[in-house]
Amino acid sequence: MAKTPPNCAMVLFGAHGDLTKRLVIPALYNLARQNQLPKNFALLGVDHNNCTAKQWRDDLHDFMESLTQSKGEAKEKKIDEKVWKKLSANFHYLTADFTKDKTYSDLGAELAKMDKAYKLDGNALFYLAVADRFFGTVVDGLGHAGLLKQNGKHWRRVVIEKPFGHDLKSAKELNARIRKQLDEHQIFRIDHFLGKETVQNILALRFANGLFEPIWNRDRIDHVQITVAETVGVEERAGFYEVTGALRDMVPNHLFQLVAMMAMEPPSSFDADVVRARKADVFKAMHPLTTSDVVRGQYGAGKIGDEAVRAYRSEDGVKKDSATETYVAMKLGIDNWRWAGVPFYIRTGKRMTRRSTEIAIRFKRAPYALFRETKTEEMKSDWLVLRIQPDEGICLHFNAKQPGTEMVLDSVALNFNYKDWFKAAPAVGYETLLYDVFTGDGTLFQRADQVEAAWAVVDPILKAWAEEKPTDFPNYKAGSAGPKAADELLREDGHAWRAIE
């Protein structure tokens, strides 16, 4: 049974933002339903919008009614009014400008009032659901106002959303700036991918089963494919996406975290710093990338299902000659004993044939072809496929004899479906991460050295792409599996991408 987190206040910067409505508030609601919030808890929303606490609560309630993410369901018809009333009764609001000193003195006064009224023991969590240009400003403001000081009696923690920097230089500068005000253990750099039950299940699969860990190395694994495919376009985020692109948006965080979970050495314990150090080791061991290891793409007009989809350059807010990539694929090498010679192929893109996130491990062929009734080219390699979303589970593909008098083989599958087995769907992500922040567990959050090591891998590509604009954009149709050049990336090694399923 999960322990009850300590009493605390939560200060939510960006209280009117999309992230707050779609993810943070539903996660708090889910925790409240599961009785996993602190016994004494209060939330202070901070934003520049001029409104009252009641207006803010009503706005959140209306949004929650339209899209409630309860554990195990993407949507439900209505929220539990009893749970919501109890939770939102302790919601407060402060109209403020993040750039003004007065904001933080006012915030300190509000926190003191809330602490006394709700008996919060002086503990406070500051959640930065704001544009990344405000990260340093808000942390400086909190630090200069003395709101980040902690002692043996109370704690102060800060949650920071991605993007954490735009390249290696900016990531180092941001790390240096916020660490003037905070110790590393107070900083929780959040990546919602790591909150997914199925991502955390990678560790259980590897380290809790004697079946897999002995073969989790270059002697038995031929290569690894990681796919994060989306059917959506940029939606309302054109301004953000135009200066970010698929590489910055997805690779140093989401995809590299999946690679790290797959490739890390066994930690001596599940202490947060031990686990994070093993992940950082993976990034530091990655072979330096060149442009020949990476493919970029941008979607043109096409169809997804029966729906006609316009090209990226025709999206609202996008330049007509935009060089921003909406797809990236790359070949990674990890230079250590376990993985030397094993390519890790990763890809992510928007407006692809279907939504799917999976990790596929291809094992090497059996060393000797005993089964001569089956042609060599028909002998399929074994695959272990970890489905992260939407159909969460694990599938093992292997060869078995077909019915009949002859020894002819075919590929079959053992399939584990998360929802069917546990009779419950996995958590959507933010509940787990928020609970971990409340309890002070940093295992699933990125440390400074991880962030900088990940940016160091992709930085040479960012610089090369900045100097050489693409001449073939758009180079894949919406509703397809991506550009042909990405297929060539694997074909050169005698491999092929798995179909996006």
Coordinates of C-alpha atoms in Angstrom, one line a residue:
M1 CA 0.0 0.0 0.0
A2 CA 1.3 3.4 -1.0
K3 CA 2.4 5.7 1.9
T4 CA 0.7 9.0 2.4
P5 CA 2.9 11.9 1.3
P6 CA 3.8 14.6 3.9
N7 CA 1.6 17.6 4.3
C8 CA 2.5 20.4 1.8
A9 CA 1.4 23.4 -0.3
M10 CA 1.7 23.3 -4.1
V11 CA 2.3 26.5 -6.0
L12 CA 1.4 26.1 -9.7
F13 CA 2.9 28.7 -12.0
G14 CA 1.0 28.9 -15.3
A15 CA -2.3 28.2 -13.6
H16 CA -4.3 29.0 -16.8
G17 CA -2.1 27.1 -19.2
D18 CA -2.9 24.1 -21.3
L19 CA -0.5 21.8 -19.4
T20 CA -2.2 22.7 -16.1
K21 CA -5.6 21.9 -17.4
R22 CA -4.8 18.7 -19.4
L23 CA -2.3 17.0 -17.2
V24 CA -1.5 18.6 -13.8
I25 CA -5.1 19.1 -12.5
P26 CA -6.4 15.8 -13.7
A27 CA -3.4 14.1 -12.1
L28 CA -4.1 15.8 -8.7
Y29 CA -7.8 14.7 -9.1
N30 CA -6.7 11.1 -9.8
L31 CA -4.5 11.1 -6.7
A32 CA -7.3 12.5 -4.7
R33 CA -9.6 9.7 -5.9
Q34 CA -7.0 7.1 -4.9
N35 CA -6.4 8.8 -1.5
Q36 CA -2.7 9.4 -2.4
L37 CA -2.5 13.1 -1.9
P38 CA -1.0 14.6 1.4
K39 CA -3.5 14.5 4.2
N40 CA -3.3 18.3 4.5
F41 CA -2.9 19.8 1.0
A42 CA -3.5 23.2 -0.6
L43 CA -2.9 24.5 -4.1
L44 CA -2.1 28.1 -5.1
G45 CA -2.4 28.9 -8.8
V46 CA -0.3 31.8 -10.1
D47 CA -0.7 33.5 -13.4
H48 CA -1.0 36.9 -15.1
N49 CA -4.8 36.4 -15.8
N50 CA -6.9 38.6 -13.6
C51 CA -9.5 36.4 -11.9
T52 CA -10.7 35.2 -8.5
A53 CA -10.0 31.8 -6.9
K54 CA -13.7 30.9 -7.5
Q55 CA -13.5 31.8 -11.2
W56 CA -10.3 29.7 -11.5
R57 CA -11.9 26.7 -9.7
D58 CA -15.0 26.9 -11.9
D59 CA -12.9 27.1 -15.1
L60 CA -11.0 24.0 -14.1
H61 CA -14.2 22.2 -13.1
D62 CA -15.7 22.9 -16.6
F63 CA -12.6 21.6 -18.3
M64 CA -12.5 18.5 -16.1
E65 CA -16.1 17.7 -17.0
S66 CA -15.2 17.9 -20.7
L67 CA -12.1 15.7 -20.3
T68 CA -11.5 13.8 -17.1
Q69 CA -8.5 11.5 -17.1
S70 CA -9.3 9.0 -14.4
K71 CA -6.9 6.1 -13.8
G72 CA -7.6 3.5 -16.4
E73 CA -9.8 5.6 -18.6
A74 CA -9.0 8.2 -21.2
K75 CA -12.4 9.9 -20.8
E76 CA -15.4 9.5 -18.6
K77 CA -18.8 11.3 -18.7
K78 CA -18.4 13.3 -15.5
I79 CA -16.2 13.8 -12.6
D80 CA -16.8 12.6 -9.0
E81 CA -18.3 15.8 -7.6
K82 CA -17.6 14.7 -4.0
V83 CA -13.9 14.2 -4.7
W84 CA -13.6 17.4 -6.7
K85 CA -15.4 19.5 -4.1
K86 CA -13.1 18.3 -1.4
L87 CA -10.0 18.8 -3.5
S88 CA -10.8 22.2 -5.0
A89 CA -12.0 23.7 -1.7
N90 CA -8.3 24.3 -1.0
F91 CA -7.5 25.9 -4.3
H92 CA -6.4 29.5 -4.2
Y93 CA -5.3 32.0 -6.8
L94 CA -2.8 34.8 -7.1
T95 CA -2.7 37.2 -10.1
A96 CA 0.9 38.0 -10.6
D97 CA 3.7 38.9 -13.1
F98 CA 6.5 36.3 -13.0
T99 CA 9.1 39.0 -13.7
K100 CA 8.2 41.3 -10.8
D101 CA 9.9 41.1 -7.3
K102 CA 6.6 41.9 -5.7
T103 CA 5.1 38.7 -7.0
Y104 CA 7.4 36.6 -4.8
S105 CA 6.9 38.7 -1.7
D106 CA 3.1 38.4 -2.2
L107 CA 3.6 34.7 -2.8
G108 CA 5.5 34.3 0.5
A109 CA 2.7 36.0 2.4
E110 CA 0.1 33.8 0.7
L111 CA 2.1 30.6 1.6
A112 CA 2.4 31.7 5.2
K113 CA -1.4 32.1 5.4
M114 CA -2.0 28.8 3.8
D115 CA 0.5 27.0 5.9
K116 CA -1.2 28.3 9.1
A117 CA -4.7 27.6 7.8
Y118 CA -4.1 24.1 6.6
K119 CA -1.3 23.0 8.9
L120 CA 1.1 22.2 6.0
D121 CA 4.3 21.9 8.1
G122 CA 6.2 24.5 6.0
N123 CA 6.6 22.1 3.1
A124 CA 6.1 23.6 -0.4
L125 CA 6.3 22.3 -4.0
F126 CA 6.7 24.8 -6.8
Y127 CA 5.5 23.6 -10.2
L128 CA 6.7 25.5 -13.3
A129 CA 4.1 24.8 -15.9
V130 CA 5.3 27.9 -17.9
A131 CA 7.2 28.7 -21.0
D132 CA 10.8 27.7 -20.7
R133 CA 12.0 31.3 -21.0
F134 CA 10.6 31.8 -17.5
F135 CA 12.3 28.9 -15.8
G136 CA 15.3 30.9 -14.6
T137 CA 13.3 34.0 -13.8
V138 CA 10.9 32.1 -11.5
V139 CA 13.6 30.2 -9.7
D140 CA 15.6 33.4 -9.2
G141 CA 12.5 35.1 -7.9
L142 CA 11.7 32.3 -5.4
G143 CA 15.4 32.1 -4.3
H144 CA 15.8 35.9 -3.8
A145 CA 12.6 35.9 -1.7
G146 CA 13.9 33.2 0.5
L147 CA 11.2 30.7 -0.5
L148 CA 13.5 27.9 -1.5
K149 CA 15.3 27.7 1.9
Q150 CA 14.7 24.4 3.8
N151 CA 15.9 22.8 7.0
G152 CA 15.3 19.6 8.9
K153 CA 11.8 20.6 9.7
H154 CA 10.5 21.4 6.2
W155 CA 11.4 21.0 2.5
R156 CA 11.1 23.0 -0.7
R157 CA 11.1 21.4 -4.2
V158 CA 10.8 22.7 -7.7
V159 CA 9.3 20.8 -10.7
I160 CA 10.5 21.9 -14.2
E161 CA 8.9 20.8 -17.4
K162 CA 10.8 20.2 -20.7
P163 CA 12.3 21.6 -22.8
F164 CA 15.3 21.9 -20.5
G165 CA 17.5 24.0 -22.8
H166 CA 17.6 24.1 -26.6
D167 CA 21.1 22.8 -27.0
L168 CA 24.1 21.8 -24.8
K169 CA 25.1 25.4 -24.2
S170 CA 21.7 26.6 -23.0
A171 CA 21.1 23.5 -20.9
K172 CA 24.4 24.1 -19.1
E173 CA 23.5 27.7 -18.6
L174 CA 20.1 26.9 -17.2
N175 CA 21.5 24.2 -14.9
A176 CA 24.1 26.6 -13.6
R177 CA 21.5 29.3 -13.0
I178 CA 19.0 27.3 -11.1
R179 CA 21.6 25.5 -9.0
K180 CA 22.6 28.9 -7.6
Q181 CA 19.3 28.8 -5.8
L182 CA 18.7 25.1 -5.4
D183 CA 20.5 21.9 -4.4
E184 CA 20.2 19.1 -7.0
H185 CA 18.0 17.0 -4.8
Q186 CA 15.4 19.8 -4.7
I187 CA 15.1 19.9 -8.6
F188 CA 12.7 17.5 -10.3
R189 CA 13.1 17.7 -14.1
I190 CA 9.9 16.0 -15.3
D191 CA 9.4 13.8 -18.3
H192 CA 5.9 12.3 -18.5
F193 CA 7.1 9.3 -20.5
L194 CA 8.8 8.0 -17.4
G195 CA 5.5 8.2 -15.5
K196 CA 4.0 5.5 -17.7
E197 CA 3.6 2.2 -16.0
T198 CA 4.8 0.4 -19.1
V199 CA 8.0 2.3 -19.2
Q200 CA 8.7 1.6 -15.6
N201 CA 7.9 -2.1 -16.4
I202 CA 11.1 -2.2 -18.5
L203 CA 13.1 -2.3 -15.2
A204 CA 10.9 -5.0 -13.9
L205 CA 11.2 -7.0 -17.1
R206 CA 15.0 -6.8 -17.0
F207 CA 15.9 -7.0 -13.4
A208 CA 13.1 -9.2 -11.9
N209 CA 13.3 -12.0 -14.4
G210 CA 16.2 -14.5 -14.7
L211 CA 14.9 -15.3 -18.2
F212 CA 15.9 -12.0 -19.8
E213 CA 18.8 -10.3 -18.1
P214 CA 21.4 -13.1 -19.0
I215 CA 20.6 -12.5 -22.7
W216 CA 20.3 -8.7 -22.5
N217 CA 23.6 -8.0 -24.3
R218 CA 25.5 -8.0 -27.6
D219 CA 26.0 -11.8 -27.6
R220 CA 22.2 -12.4 -28.0
I221 CA 20.7 -9.1 -29.3
D222 CA 21.1 -8.2 -32.9
H223 CA 19.6 -4.7 -32.8
V224 CA 17.0 -2.5 -31.1
Q225 CA 14.3 -0.4 -32.6
I226 CA 12.4 2.3 -30.7
T227 CA 9.4 4.0 -32.4
V228 CA 7.4 7.0 -31.2
A229 CA 4.8 7.6 -33.9
E230 CA 2.1 10.2 -33.8
T231 CA -0.9 10.9 -36.0
V232 CA -1.4 14.4 -34.8
G233 CA 0.2 17.5 -36.4
V234 CA 1.4 20.6 -34.5
E235 CA -2.2 21.5 -33.6
E236 CA -2.0 24.8 -31.7
R237 CA 1.7 24.7 -31.0
A238 CA 3.1 26.0 -34.3
G239 CA 4.9 28.9 -32.6
F240 CA 6.7 26.5 -30.3
Y241 CA 7.3 23.8 -32.9
E242 CA 8.8 26.1 -35.5
V243 CA 11.7 26.9 -33.2
T244 CA 11.9 23.4 -31.7
G245 CA 11.3 20.6 -34.2
A246 CA 11.2 16.9 -33.7
L247 CA 14.8 16.4 -32.7
R248 CA 14.8 18.9 -29.8
D249 CA 11.2 18.1 -28.8
M250 CA 11.5 14.3 -28.6
V251 CA 15.0 12.9 -28.8
P252 CA 17.2 14.2 -25.8
N253 CA 14.3 13.5 -23.5
H254 CA 11.6 11.0 -24.3
L255 CA 13.5 8.7 -26.7
F256 CA 16.8 8.9 -24.9
Q257 CA 15.1 8.0 -21.7
L258 CA 13.7 4.9 -23.3
V259 CA 17.2 4.0 -24.6
A260 CA 18.6 4.5 -21.2
M261 CA 16.0 2.2 -19.5
M262 CA 16.8 -0.4 -22.2
A263 CA 20.6 -0.1 -22.1
M264 CA 21.6 0.9 -18.5
E265 CA 23.7 -1.4 -16.4
P266 CA 21.9 -3.0 -13.4
P267 CA 21.9 -0.5 -10.5
S268 CA 23.1 -1.7 -7.1
S269 CA 19.9 -0.4 -5.7
F270 CA 16.8 1.6 -6.7
D271 CA 18.2 4.6 -4.9
A272 CA 17.4 7.7 -7.1
D273 CA 21.0 8.8 -7.6
V274 CA 22.3 5.2 -8.3
V275 CA 19.6 4.7 -11.0
R276 CA 20.2 8.2 -12.5
A277 CA 24.0 7.6 -12.6
R278 CA 23.5 4.4 -14.6
K279 CA 21.3 6.3 -17.1
A280 CA 23.9 9.0 -17.5
D281 CA 26.5 6.4 -18.2
V282 CA 24.5 5.3 -21.2
F283 CA 24.5 8.8 -22.7
K284 CA 28.2 9.3 -22.0
A285 CA 28.9 6.0 -23.8
M286 CA 27.0 6.9 -27.0
H287 CA 29.1 7.1 -30.1
P288 CA 29.5 10.6 -31.5
L289 CA 26.8 11.2 -34.2
T290 CA 27.4 12.4 -37.7
T291 CA 24.8 13.6 -40.2
S292 CA 25.1 10.2 -42.0
D293 CA 23.6 8.6 -38.8
V294 CA 20.5 10.8 -38.9
V295 CA 17.6 11.4 -41.2
R296 CA 15.2 14.3 -40.9
G297 CA 11.8 14.7 -42.6
Q298 CA 8.8 17.0 -42.9
Y299 CA 5.3 15.8 -43.8
G300 CA 3.5 16.9 -46.9
A301 CA -0.2 16.6 -47.7
G302 CA -1.8 13.2 -47.4
K303 CA -4.5 11.1 -45.8
I304 CA -4.7 9.5 -42.3
G305 CA -7.6 7.0 -42.5
D306 CA -10.3 8.8 -44.5
E307 CA -9.2 12.3 -43.4
A308 CA -7.3 14.5 -45.8
V309 CA -4.4 16.2 -44.0
R310 CA -2.6 19.3 -45.2
A311 CA 1.2 19.7 -45.4
Y312 CA 3.2 21.1 -42.4
R313 CA 4.0 24.2 -44.4
S314 CA 0.3 24.8 -44.8
E315 CA -0.4 24.7 -41.1
D316 CA -1.5 27.9 -39.4
G317 CA 1.5 29.8 -38.0
V318 CA 4.1 27.8 -40.0
K319 CA 6.4 29.5 -42.6
K320 CA 5.7 28.6 -46.2
D321 CA 9.4 27.6 -46.6
S322 CA 9.8 26.1 -43.1
A323 CA 12.9 24.0 -42.6
T324 CA 11.6 22.6 -39.3
E325 CA 11.7 18.8 -39.2
T326 CA 8.6 16.9 -38.1
Y327 CA 10.4 13.5 -38.3
V328 CA 13.7 12.3 -37.2
A329 CA 15.4 8.8 -37.3
M330 CA 18.9 8.0 -36.1
K331 CA 21.3 5.1 -35.6
L332 CA 22.9 5.1 -32.2
G333 CA 25.9 3.1 -31.0
I334 CA 26.8 2.6 -27.3
D335 CA 30.5 2.0 -26.8
N336 CA 30.6 -0.3 -23.8
W337 CA 31.1 -4.0 -23.1
R338 CA 27.4 -4.8 -23.1
W339 CA 26.3 -3.1 -26.3
A340 CA 29.4 -2.6 -28.6
G341 CA 28.3 -3.4 -32.1
V342 CA 24.6 -3.4 -31.4
P343 CA 22.8 -0.6 -33.3
F344 CA 19.9 1.2 -31.6
Y345 CA 17.6 2.7 -34.2
I346 CA 15.2 5.3 -33.0
R347 CA 12.5 7.3 -34.9
T348 CA 9.7 9.7 -34.1
G349 CA 7.4 11.7 -36.3
K350 CA 4.1 13.5 -36.6
R351 CA 1.3 12.7 -39.0
M352 CA 2.4 9.1 -39.4
T353 CA 0.3 6.1 -40.3
R354 CA -0.9 5.5 -36.7
R355 CA -0.1 6.3 -33.1
S356 CA 2.3 3.9 -31.6
T357 CA 5.1 3.8 -29.1
E358 CA 7.1 0.6 -28.9
I359 CA 10.6 -0.9 -28.1
A360 CA 11.4 -3.9 -30.3
I361 CA 14.4 -6.1 -29.5
R362 CA 15.6 -8.4 -32.3
F363 CA 17.6 -11.4 -31.2
K364 CA 20.2 -13.0 -33.2
R365 CA 19.4 -16.1 -35.3
A366 CA 20.1 -19.5 -34.0
P367 CA 23.7 -20.4 -35.0
Y368 CA 22.9 -23.5 -37.1
A369 CA 20.0 -24.3 -39.4
L370 CA 18.8 -27.7 -38.3
F371 CA 15.4 -27.2 -39.8
R372 CA 16.1 -27.6 -43.5
E373 CA 12.5 -28.0 -44.5
T374 CA 12.1 -24.3 -43.8
K375 CA 14.0 -22.1 -46.2
T376 CA 16.7 -19.9 -44.7
E377 CA 15.0 -16.7 -45.8
E378 CA 11.7 -17.8 -44.2
M379 CA 13.4 -18.4 -40.8
K380 CA 12.4 -15.4 -38.8
S381 CA 14.4 -13.9 -36.0
D382 CA 12.9 -13.8 -32.5
W383 CA 11.5 -10.4 -31.4
L384 CA 10.6 -9.1 -28.0
V385 CA 8.3 -6.1 -28.4
L386 CA 7.4 -3.8 -25.5
R387 CA 4.3 -1.8 -26.4
I388 CA 4.3 1.5 -24.5
Q389 CA 1.1 2.9 -26.1
P390 CA -1.7 2.7 -27.0
D391 CA -2.1 -1.1 -26.5
E392 CA 0.2 -1.5 -23.5
G393 CA 1.8 -4.9 -23.1
I394 CA 4.7 -7.2 -24.1
C395 CA 4.8 -9.7 -27.0
L396 CA 7.5 -12.3 -27.7
H397 CA 7.7 -13.6 -31.2
F398 CA 9.5 -16.9 -31.8
N399 CA 9.6 -19.9 -34.2
A400 CA 7.4 -23.0 -33.7
K401 CA 6.6 -26.1 -35.8
Q402 CA 3.6 -25.9 -38.0
P403 CA 1.0 -28.7 -37.8
G404 CA 1.7 -31.5 -40.2
T405 CA 4.1 -34.3 -41.0
E406 CA 7.1 -32.2 -42.0
M407 CA 9.3 -30.0 -39.7
V408 CA 8.3 -26.6 -41.1
L409 CA 8.5 -23.6 -38.9
D410 CA 6.4 -20.5 -38.5
S411 CA 6.6 -17.4 -36.3
V412 CA 4.2 -17.4 -33.4
A413 CA 3.6 -15.0 -30.5
L414 CA 3.2 -15.0 -26.8
N415 CA 1.2 -11.9 -25.9
F416 CA 0.8 -10.2 -22.5
N417 CA -1.8 -7.4 -22.4
Y418 CA -1.5 -5.1 -19.4
K419 CA -5.2 -4.2 -19.1
D420 CA -6.4 -7.8 -19.5
W421 CA -4.0 -9.4 -17.0
F422 CA -4.2 -6.8 -14.2
K423 CA -7.9 -5.9 -14.9
A424 CA -6.9 -2.2 -14.9
A425 CA -5.2 0.1 -17.4
P426 CA -1.8 1.5 -16.6
A427 CA -1.5 5.0 -15.1
V428 CA -1.4 7.9 -17.6
G429 CA 1.8 9.2 -16.1
Y430 CA 1.5 12.4 -14.2
E431 CA 0.0 10.8 -11.1
T432 CA 3.0 8.7 -10.5
L433 CA 5.4 11.5 -11.1
L434 CA 3.6 14.0 -8.8
Y435 CA 3.3 11.4 -6.1
D436 CA 7.1 10.8 -6.3
V437 CA 7.7 14.6 -6.0
F438 CA 5.5 14.7 -2.9
T439 CA 7.4 11.8 -1.4
G440 CA 10.8 13.1 -2.5
D441 CA 11.7 10.2 -4.8
G442 CA 13.8 11.5 -7.7
T443 CA 14.3 8.1 -9.5
L444 CA 12.1 9.0 -12.5
F445 CA 13.4 12.5 -12.9
Q446 CA 16.5 13.7 -14.9
R447 CA 19.6 14.9 -13.1
A448 CA 21.8 17.7 -14.4
D449 CA 24.5 15.3 -15.7
Q450 CA 21.9 13.3 -17.6
V451 CA 20.4 16.4 -19.3
E452 CA 23.8 17.7 -20.4
A453 CA 25.1 14.3 -21.5
A454 CA 21.9 13.8 -23.7
W455 CA 22.3 17.2 -25.3
A456 CA 26.0 16.5 -25.9
V457 CA 25.0 13.6 -28.2
V458 CA 22.6 15.6 -30.4
D459 CA 24.4 18.9 -30.3
P460 CA 26.6 18.2 -33.4
I461 CA 23.6 17.4 -35.4
L462 CA 21.7 20.6 -34.4
K463 CA 24.8 22.6 -35.4
A464 CA 25.1 20.8 -38.8
W465 CA 21.4 21.2 -39.6
A466 CA 21.5 24.9 -38.7
E467 CA 24.2 25.4 -41.4
E468 CA 22.7 23.2 -44.1
K469 CA 19.0 23.6 -44.8
P470 CA 17.1 20.7 -46.2
T471 CA 16.4 20.8 -50.0
D472 CA 13.9 17.9 -50.2
F473 CA 11.1 19.0 -47.7
P474 CA 8.4 17.9 -47.6
N475 CA 9.8 14.3 -48.0
Y476 CA 7.1 12.1 -46.6
K477 CA 3.3 12.1 -47.0
A478 CA 1.0 12.5 -44.0
G479 CA -0.3 9.0 -43.2
S480 CA 2.9 7.2 -44.2
A481 CA 5.7 5.6 -42.1
G482 CA 8.2 8.5 -42.9
P483 CA 10.8 9.4 -45.5
K484 CA 12.4 6.8 -47.7
A485 CA 15.9 7.9 -46.4
A486 CA 15.0 6.5 -43.0
D487 CA 14.5 3.0 -44.6
E488 CA 17.9 3.3 -46.2
L489 CA 19.4 4.0 -42.8
L490 CA 18.6 0.4 -41.8
R491 CA 18.9 -1.2 -45.2
E492 CA 22.6 -0.3 -45.2
D493 CA 23.0 -2.6 -42.2
G494 CA 20.8 -5.3 -43.6
H495 CA 17.8 -4.4 -41.5
A496 CA 14.3 -3.0 -41.9
W497 CA 11.9 -1.0 -39.8
R498 CA 9.1 -3.0 -38.2
A499 CA 5.7 -2.0 -39.5
I500 CA 4.1 0.6 -37.3
E501 CA 1.3 -1.3 -35.5

